[in-house]
C-alpha atoms as one frame of an Amber mdcrd trajectory, in Angstrom:
protein
  26.293  -0.168  -7.596  27.868   3.053  -7.319  29.782   3.335 -10.860  26.731
   1.417 -12.623  23.964   3.515 -11.388  22.457   5.162 -14.046  21.408   9.062
 -13.040  21.959  10.472 -16.094  20.299   9.838 -19.665  23.901   9.326 -21.753
  24.580   5.924 -19.412  21.985   4.145 -21.303  20.358   6.192 -24.028  17.219
   8.335 -23.885  15.210   5.895 -25.390  16.095   2.808 -22.756  15.083   5.033
 -20.395  11.580   6.551 -21.636  11.386   2.523 -22.294  12.087   1.630 -18.667
   9.999   4.986 -16.984   6.761   3.655 -18.825   7.052  -0.072 -17.294   8.049
   1.479 -14.126   4.491   3.601 -14.257   2.701   0.293 -14.659   3.167  -0.770
 -11.264   2.022   1.938  -9.761  -0.685   1.183 -12.138  -0.520  -2.778 -11.473
  -0.966  -1.828  -7.322  -2.044   1.032  -6.889  -5.588  -0.944  -7.241  -4.622
  -2.324  -3.696  -4.474   0.819  -1.828  -7.504   2.084  -3.515 -10.302  -0.913
  -3.494  -9.227  -2.771  -0.257  -7.140  -0.304   1.842  -8.940   2.284   1.600
 -12.855   1.150   0.451 -13.381  -2.329   1.348 -11.926  -3.861   3.474 -12.128
  -1.488   6.450 -15.792  -1.746   7.174 -16.238  -5.519   5.958 -13.413  -7.161
   8.047 -14.393  -4.408  11.008 -18.488  -6.536  10.521 -16.603  -9.549  10.323
 -14.990  -8.718  13.738 -18.330  -7.825  14.963 -19.988 -11.183  14.172 -17.928
 -12.779  15.938 -17.206 -10.246  18.753 -18.390 -11.552  22.594 -21.747  -9.662
  24.290 -18.899  -6.751  25.129 -18.380  -5.617  21.359 -15.052  -7.274  21.710
 -12.873 -10.301  20.222  -9.664 -12.062  21.675  -7.256 -12.659  18.986  -5.150
 -14.761  20.784  -6.901 -14.310  24.040  -6.173 -10.197  23.711  -9.128  -8.252
  24.820  -9.182  -5.873  21.626 -12.689  -4.131  20.288 -13.815  -5.069  17.326
 -14.415  -1.798  15.856 -10.220  -1.351  16.446  -9.251  -4.895  15.195  -8.144
  -3.389  11.529  -6.140  -0.502  12.804  -4.401  -3.125  15.033  -3.941  -5.318
  12.268  -2.728  -2.539   9.615   0.079  -1.817  12.522   1.668  -5.077  13.241
   1.804  -5.686   9.287   3.680  -2.310   9.413   6.271  -4.113  12.584   6.552
  -7.368  10.309   7.191  -4.673   7.245  10.083  -3.155   9.359  11.810  -7.014
   9.991  11.553  -7.760   5.788  12.535  -4.029   3.694  16.019  -3.344   5.517
  17.131  -7.594   5.093  16.007  -7.087   1.092  16.775  -3.597   0.175  20.634
  -4.422   1.540  19.945  -7.243  -0.298  19.041  -5.713  -3.585  21.594  -3.622
  -3.276  24.701  -6.290  -2.610  23.417  -7.601  -5.719  21.854  -5.646  -8.029
  18.892  -7.937  -8.239  16.324  -6.298  -8.341  13.410  -7.309 -10.601  13.273
 -11.146  -8.762  12.788  -9.579  -5.258  10.399  -7.107  -6.902   8.864 -10.665
  -7.952   8.537 -12.495  -4.743   6.829  -9.511  -2.827   4.663  -8.146  -5.763
   2.951 -11.707  -6.275   2.920 -12.801  -2.533   0.428  -9.919  -2.215  -1.842
 -10.240  -4.998  -2.064 -13.711  -3.777  -2.913 -12.731  -0.312  -5.351 -10.003
  -1.532  -6.808 -12.978  -4.534  -7.669 -15.302  -1.354  -9.044 -12.625   0.866
 -12.233 -13.696  -1.355 -12.707 -16.697   1.171 -12.844 -14.222   4.167 -16.919
 -14.626   4.789 -18.113 -15.570   8.535 -16.433 -14.770  11.419 -13.274 -15.408
  10.458 -11.329 -11.995  11.584  -8.479 -13.716  12.324  -7.871 -15.417   8.406
  -8.660 -11.541   6.962  -6.744 -10.176   9.915  -3.587 -12.502   8.974  -4.268
 -11.950   4.814  -4.294  -7.811   5.976  -0.925  -8.515   7.756   0.523 -10.538
   4.513  -0.464  -8.280   1.878   0.422  -5.092   3.532   3.884  -6.152   4.362
   4.450  -7.496   0.731   3.369  -4.301  -0.895   5.440  -2.361   1.326   8.822
  -4.280   0.445   7.361  -4.573  -3.473   6.526  -0.801  -3.485  10.085  -0.223
  -1.449  11.942  -1.960  -4.251  10.336  -0.071  -7.051  10.523   4.034  -5.424
  14.363   2.354  -5.792  14.453   2.217  -9.277  13.362   5.691  -9.587  17.225
   7.732  -9.122  18.299   4.619 -11.609  15.560   5.895 -14.578  15.330   9.334
 -14.121  18.021  12.413 -14.399  17.668  14.957 -11.343  15.579  17.394 -13.635
  12.710  14.835 -14.640  11.879  12.914 -11.213   9.635  15.082 -10.279   7.613
  14.710 -13.746   8.241  10.787 -13.761   7.841  10.367 -10.134   4.288  12.762
 -10.672   3.225  10.602 -13.407   4.108   7.152 -11.451   0.847   8.640  -9.235
  -0.964   9.505 -11.646  -1.276   6.504 -13.296  -2.197   4.773  -9.891  -4.627
   6.798  -8.838  -5.658   6.908 -12.925  -6.132   2.759 -12.557  -8.111   3.053
  -8.588 -10.213   5.205 -10.260 -11.435   3.139 -13.217 -11.182  -0.259 -11.320
 -13.140   1.676  -8.575 -16.111   2.185 -11.104 -16.285  -1.610 -12.016 -16.516
  -2.052  -8.309 -19.658   0.336  -7.634 -21.497  -0.616 -10.225 -21.407  -4.359
  -8.904 -21.507  -3.472  -4.726 -24.692  -1.147  -5.659 -26.077  -3.866  -8.042
 -25.141  -6.818  -6.523 -28.970  -7.900  -6.247 -28.918  -7.903 -10.063 -25.934
 -10.109 -10.741 -27.326 -12.768  -8.542 -24.880 -12.174  -5.760 -25.008 -11.182
  -2.024 -23.778  -7.928  -0.919 -20.895  -9.905   1.021 -20.349 -12.069  -2.187
 -19.352  -8.474  -4.157 -17.329  -7.237  -1.686 -15.450 -10.194  -1.905 -15.284
 -10.614  -5.479 -14.041  -6.548  -5.118 -11.454  -7.576  -3.251 -10.233 -10.808
  -4.721 -10.440  -8.808  -8.573  -7.789  -6.312  -6.797  -5.516  -8.904  -6.106
  -5.523 -10.373  -9.680  -5.341  -6.959 -11.381  -2.588  -6.700  -8.977  -0.862
  -9.771 -10.670  -2.070  -9.101 -14.196  -0.395  -5.616 -15.064   2.887  -6.332
 -12.626   3.805  -8.597 -15.131   5.020  -5.126 -17.885   7.482  -3.278 -15.462
   8.751  -6.527 -14.491   9.227  -6.969 -17.928  10.838  -3.723 -19.097  12.774
  -2.841 -15.989  16.387  -3.866 -15.977  18.748  -4.883 -13.322  22.348  -3.202
 -12.372  24.996  -5.180 -11.450  26.832  -4.324  -8.769  30.412  -5.313  -7.028
  30.047  -7.674  -4.016  28.900  -5.506  -0.659  29.010  -6.564   2.469  26.342
  -9.325   3.633  22.871  -8.099   4.566  21.974  -8.481   8.662  18.971  -9.702
   9.630  15.768  -7.339  10.426  16.135  -4.389  13.293  19.764  -5.034  13.172
  20.241  -3.957   8.891  17.750  -1.018   9.677  19.866  -0.031  12.449  23.390
  -0.230  10.541  21.294   1.511   7.640  20.297   4.842   9.719  23.481   4.442
  10.948  24.841   5.161   7.761  22.200   8.023   7.011  24.552   9.834  10.669
  26.669  10.603   7.300  24.209  11.992   6.105  22.596  14.477   8.691  20.040
  15.995   6.259  19.071  13.143   4.513  18.049  11.859   8.189  15.413  15.049
   8.942  14.153  14.638   5.877  12.945  11.149   6.236  12.725  11.860   9.824
  10.156  14.651   8.709   8.520  12.700   5.690   8.561   9.353   7.997   5.944
  11.685  10.291   3.519  13.433   8.072   3.118  10.646   5.613   2.001   8.781
   9.176  -1.191  10.836   8.748  -1.118  10.729   5.432  -1.268   6.963   5.810
  -3.536   7.004   8.312  -6.101   9.167   6.818  -6.400   7.424   3.955  -7.002
   3.508   5.958  -9.382   4.916   7.950 -11.060   7.001   5.799 -13.753   4.627
   5.283 -14.421   3.544   8.824 -14.487   7.041  10.271 -17.254   7.714   7.544
 -19.397   4.858   8.453 -18.915   4.166  11.820 -19.143   8.060  12.856 -20.846
   9.383   9.987 -23.504   7.023   9.035 -22.462   6.880   5.375 -23.527   3.834
   3.350 -21.191   2.290   1.352 -22.121   3.176  -2.004 -21.454   7.203  -0.692
 -18.185   5.876   0.498 -17.263   4.404  -3.006 -18.020   7.830  -4.666 -16.736
   9.528  -2.009 -13.513   7.667  -2.959 -13.579   7.206  -6.409 -13.954  11.343
  -6.206 -10.628  11.088  -4.592  -8.846   9.465  -7.483 -10.505  11.560  -9.939
  -8.799  14.598  -8.620  -5.368  13.311  -7.148  -4.570  12.514 -10.732  -5.091
  16.275 -11.901  -3.678  16.936  -8.120  -0.696  15.247  -8.689   0.666  16.663
 -11.942  -0.714  19.664 -10.995   1.235  19.848  -8.226   4.191  18.338 -10.437
   4.303  21.525 -12.113   4.330  24.074  -9.263   7.669  22.204  -8.425   8.825
  23.677 -11.653   7.984  26.630 -10.608   8.571  26.807  -6.531   9.958  24.099
  -5.714   9.351  20.558  -4.303  10.013  21.694  -0.836   7.175  24.857  -0.802
   5.133  22.679  -2.562   4.918  19.878  -0.094   4.816  22.646   2.416   2.114
  24.385   1.088   0.245  20.949   0.731   1.229  20.352   4.584  -1.021  22.997
   5.463  -4.209  21.864   3.088  -3.995  18.641   5.333  -4.290  20.356   8.548
  -7.227  22.645   7.778  -8.929  19.962   5.987  -8.725  17.066   8.039 -10.156
  20.106  11.396 -12.147  20.712   8.551 -13.532  16.556   8.878 -13.802  16.756
  12.714 -16.979  18.851  12.431 -18.893  17.194   9.652 -22.357  16.550  10.394
 -23.251  13.236  10.462 -25.014  11.774   7.487 -24.644  14.637   5.315 -23.095
  13.069   2.332 -23.008  16.240   0.720 -19.966  17.721   2.687 -18.126  14.455
   3.019 -17.772  14.700  -0.607 -16.746  18.781  -0.522 -14.040  16.859   2.318
 -12.819  14.250  -0.121 -11.926  16.978  -2.698 -10.042  18.568  -0.474  -7.768
  15.497   0.105  -7.975  14.349  -3.820  -6.279  17.344  -4.862  -2.995  17.170
  -2.405  -2.941  13.829  -2.041  -0.878  12.581  -5.036   1.696  15.561  -5.205
   2.408  15.690  -1.954   3.319  11.351  -1.928   5.005  12.500  -5.431   7.077
  15.128  -4.500   8.557  13.032  -1.737   9.647  10.295  -3.274  10.738  12.511
  -5.939  12.719  15.043  -3.234  14.413  11.940  -1.014  15.746  11.047  -4.698
  17.784  12.681  -4.604  19.296  12.564  -1.335  20.134   9.068  -1.427  23.872
   8.118  -1.914  24.925   6.683  -4.911  24.548   2.726  -4.907  22.332   2.939
  -2.048  19.104   3.498  -3.436  17.530   0.461  -2.181  18.883   0.134   1.346
  17.704   3.814   1.950  14.570   3.298   0.527  13.797   0.923   3.097  13.657
   2.988   5.375  11.915   5.295   3.482   9.080   3.120   3.111   8.554   1.861
   6.484   6.397   4.842   7.082   4.795   4.820   3.285   1.200   3.017   1.791
   2.437   0.354   3.311   1.491   2.529   7.045   3.427   3.645   9.202   2.847
   1.056  12.843   2.114   4.754  15.334  -0.290   6.568  13.205  -3.054   3.797
  13.530  -2.126   2.621  16.815  -3.142   6.482  17.771  -6.440   6.191  16.304
  -7.252   2.047  17.584  -6.159   3.478  21.207  -8.172   6.923  20.725 -11.350
   5.291  20.071 -10.533   2.470  21.725 -10.400   5.089  25.154 -12.641   6.925
  23.965 -15.587   5.284  22.139 -15.253   8.139  19.540 -14.084   7.764  15.892
 -13.929  12.100  15.875 -11.339  12.022  18.770  -9.936   9.728  16.493  -9.331
  11.557  13.817  -8.745  14.847  14.971  -5.576  13.397  17.016  -3.667  12.758
  13.818  -3.342  16.403  13.113  -0.484  16.173  15.303   1.662  14.464  12.555
   1.277  17.258  10.371   1.962  19.556  12.289   5.550  18.682  13.602   6.041
  17.431   9.934   5.636  20.522   8.484   8.201  22.283  11.140  10.686  19.297
  11.059  10.456  19.886   6.736  11.083  23.125   6.927  13.992  22.774   8.911
  16.150  21.058   6.272  18.655  23.135   3.600  17.577  20.893   0.646  20.224
  21.920  -1.887  22.963  21.542   0.477  21.336  18.331   1.557  21.294  17.681
  -2.142  25.129  18.064  -2.569  26.613  16.328   1.084  24.823  12.552  -0.520
  26.832  13.112  -3.394  24.287  13.882  -6.321  24.263  17.198  -8.886  21.844
  19.870  -7.666  18.762  20.884 -10.017  18.847  24.225 -10.799  15.133  23.916
  -9.612  14.911  22.090  -6.582
């Protein structure tokens, strides 16, 4: 896309950029309900219960003849969804950069994910394989769509605005997650009054998240616009395209180092998000209402946390702010290992700690990476970035599942994730971001 990429307000006009920015925020508003209500709250415990209903006397299910503990089926399905996403994202990202037609690809991925999520209404009885298949499709589609969505950031916001724009996008997402989760909490806790069973209430919550996603995705699809580009090389299949992207990144080693750091620490963040409800229900013995309330607290505080950390980045720089958040993540996760069972007050305290750093650490990582992407390669580079983003990196859930499979303890599984934050901190601390931005061919902001 090169010269056609919008990187300053004068290229399009400030008014047009603001319109696109407002439309861009609404994709977070649309898809974050999936991340919150489906992946974080309802699907993990519910799919685990469905798998347990299908398990044999020893507590194992046998997808494709492979013995798997029922309690490990959900994290394994999450890992599989990321493998599918890894195959799809580089191919889609390269095609988007080559043609400049991101919107049709964004629409296809968003509505595939929304449809799979809405179809979770039919997940009942012992249909754990159906649940696993829908999870793989929805999660992989969400990863592809979010990669395309993220790749718009360098085009709709000049360098000095990206931390703020990225943080507002995350804040919109957490606000939507909070709003819909309140509705879901009312339905779930009062399901008898609504004349539905607990299982039906959960399935309605899952399906409604898909409908929300599809409905509000219309706003960014109307407001964002494609930037045309001259034809580039033909996209390569799957892993070959990812390998080609990584080879290109080798010409920008500091960008590659940041991506590696992000891949590691965000793997930990995403695994905590996806497995927290399972940990709370299976290890701590907390009820679904408590878990929903805790996640709601995370969502509310994450709105303030994202905006606050965006302001801190203006004073201390994005890198230092992210490093501080990784220290907070490590301390919070360690505290989670020692939480007493059946004590919702301490679980709420843990949720508050997560909420305050969750949105900001992700928003600032996204905006910082946008400075490190060479002009014209936004979607291609963000496809590599998205491998470890909200669709879930494969290593964290796999480690969580294997640790539980070997030990039978969710406490051991949760504490194993500390390594991701420690290693990620060490890698990020070594990146000289100002030099990395300059070497990628982008202007260096006054504060970064």
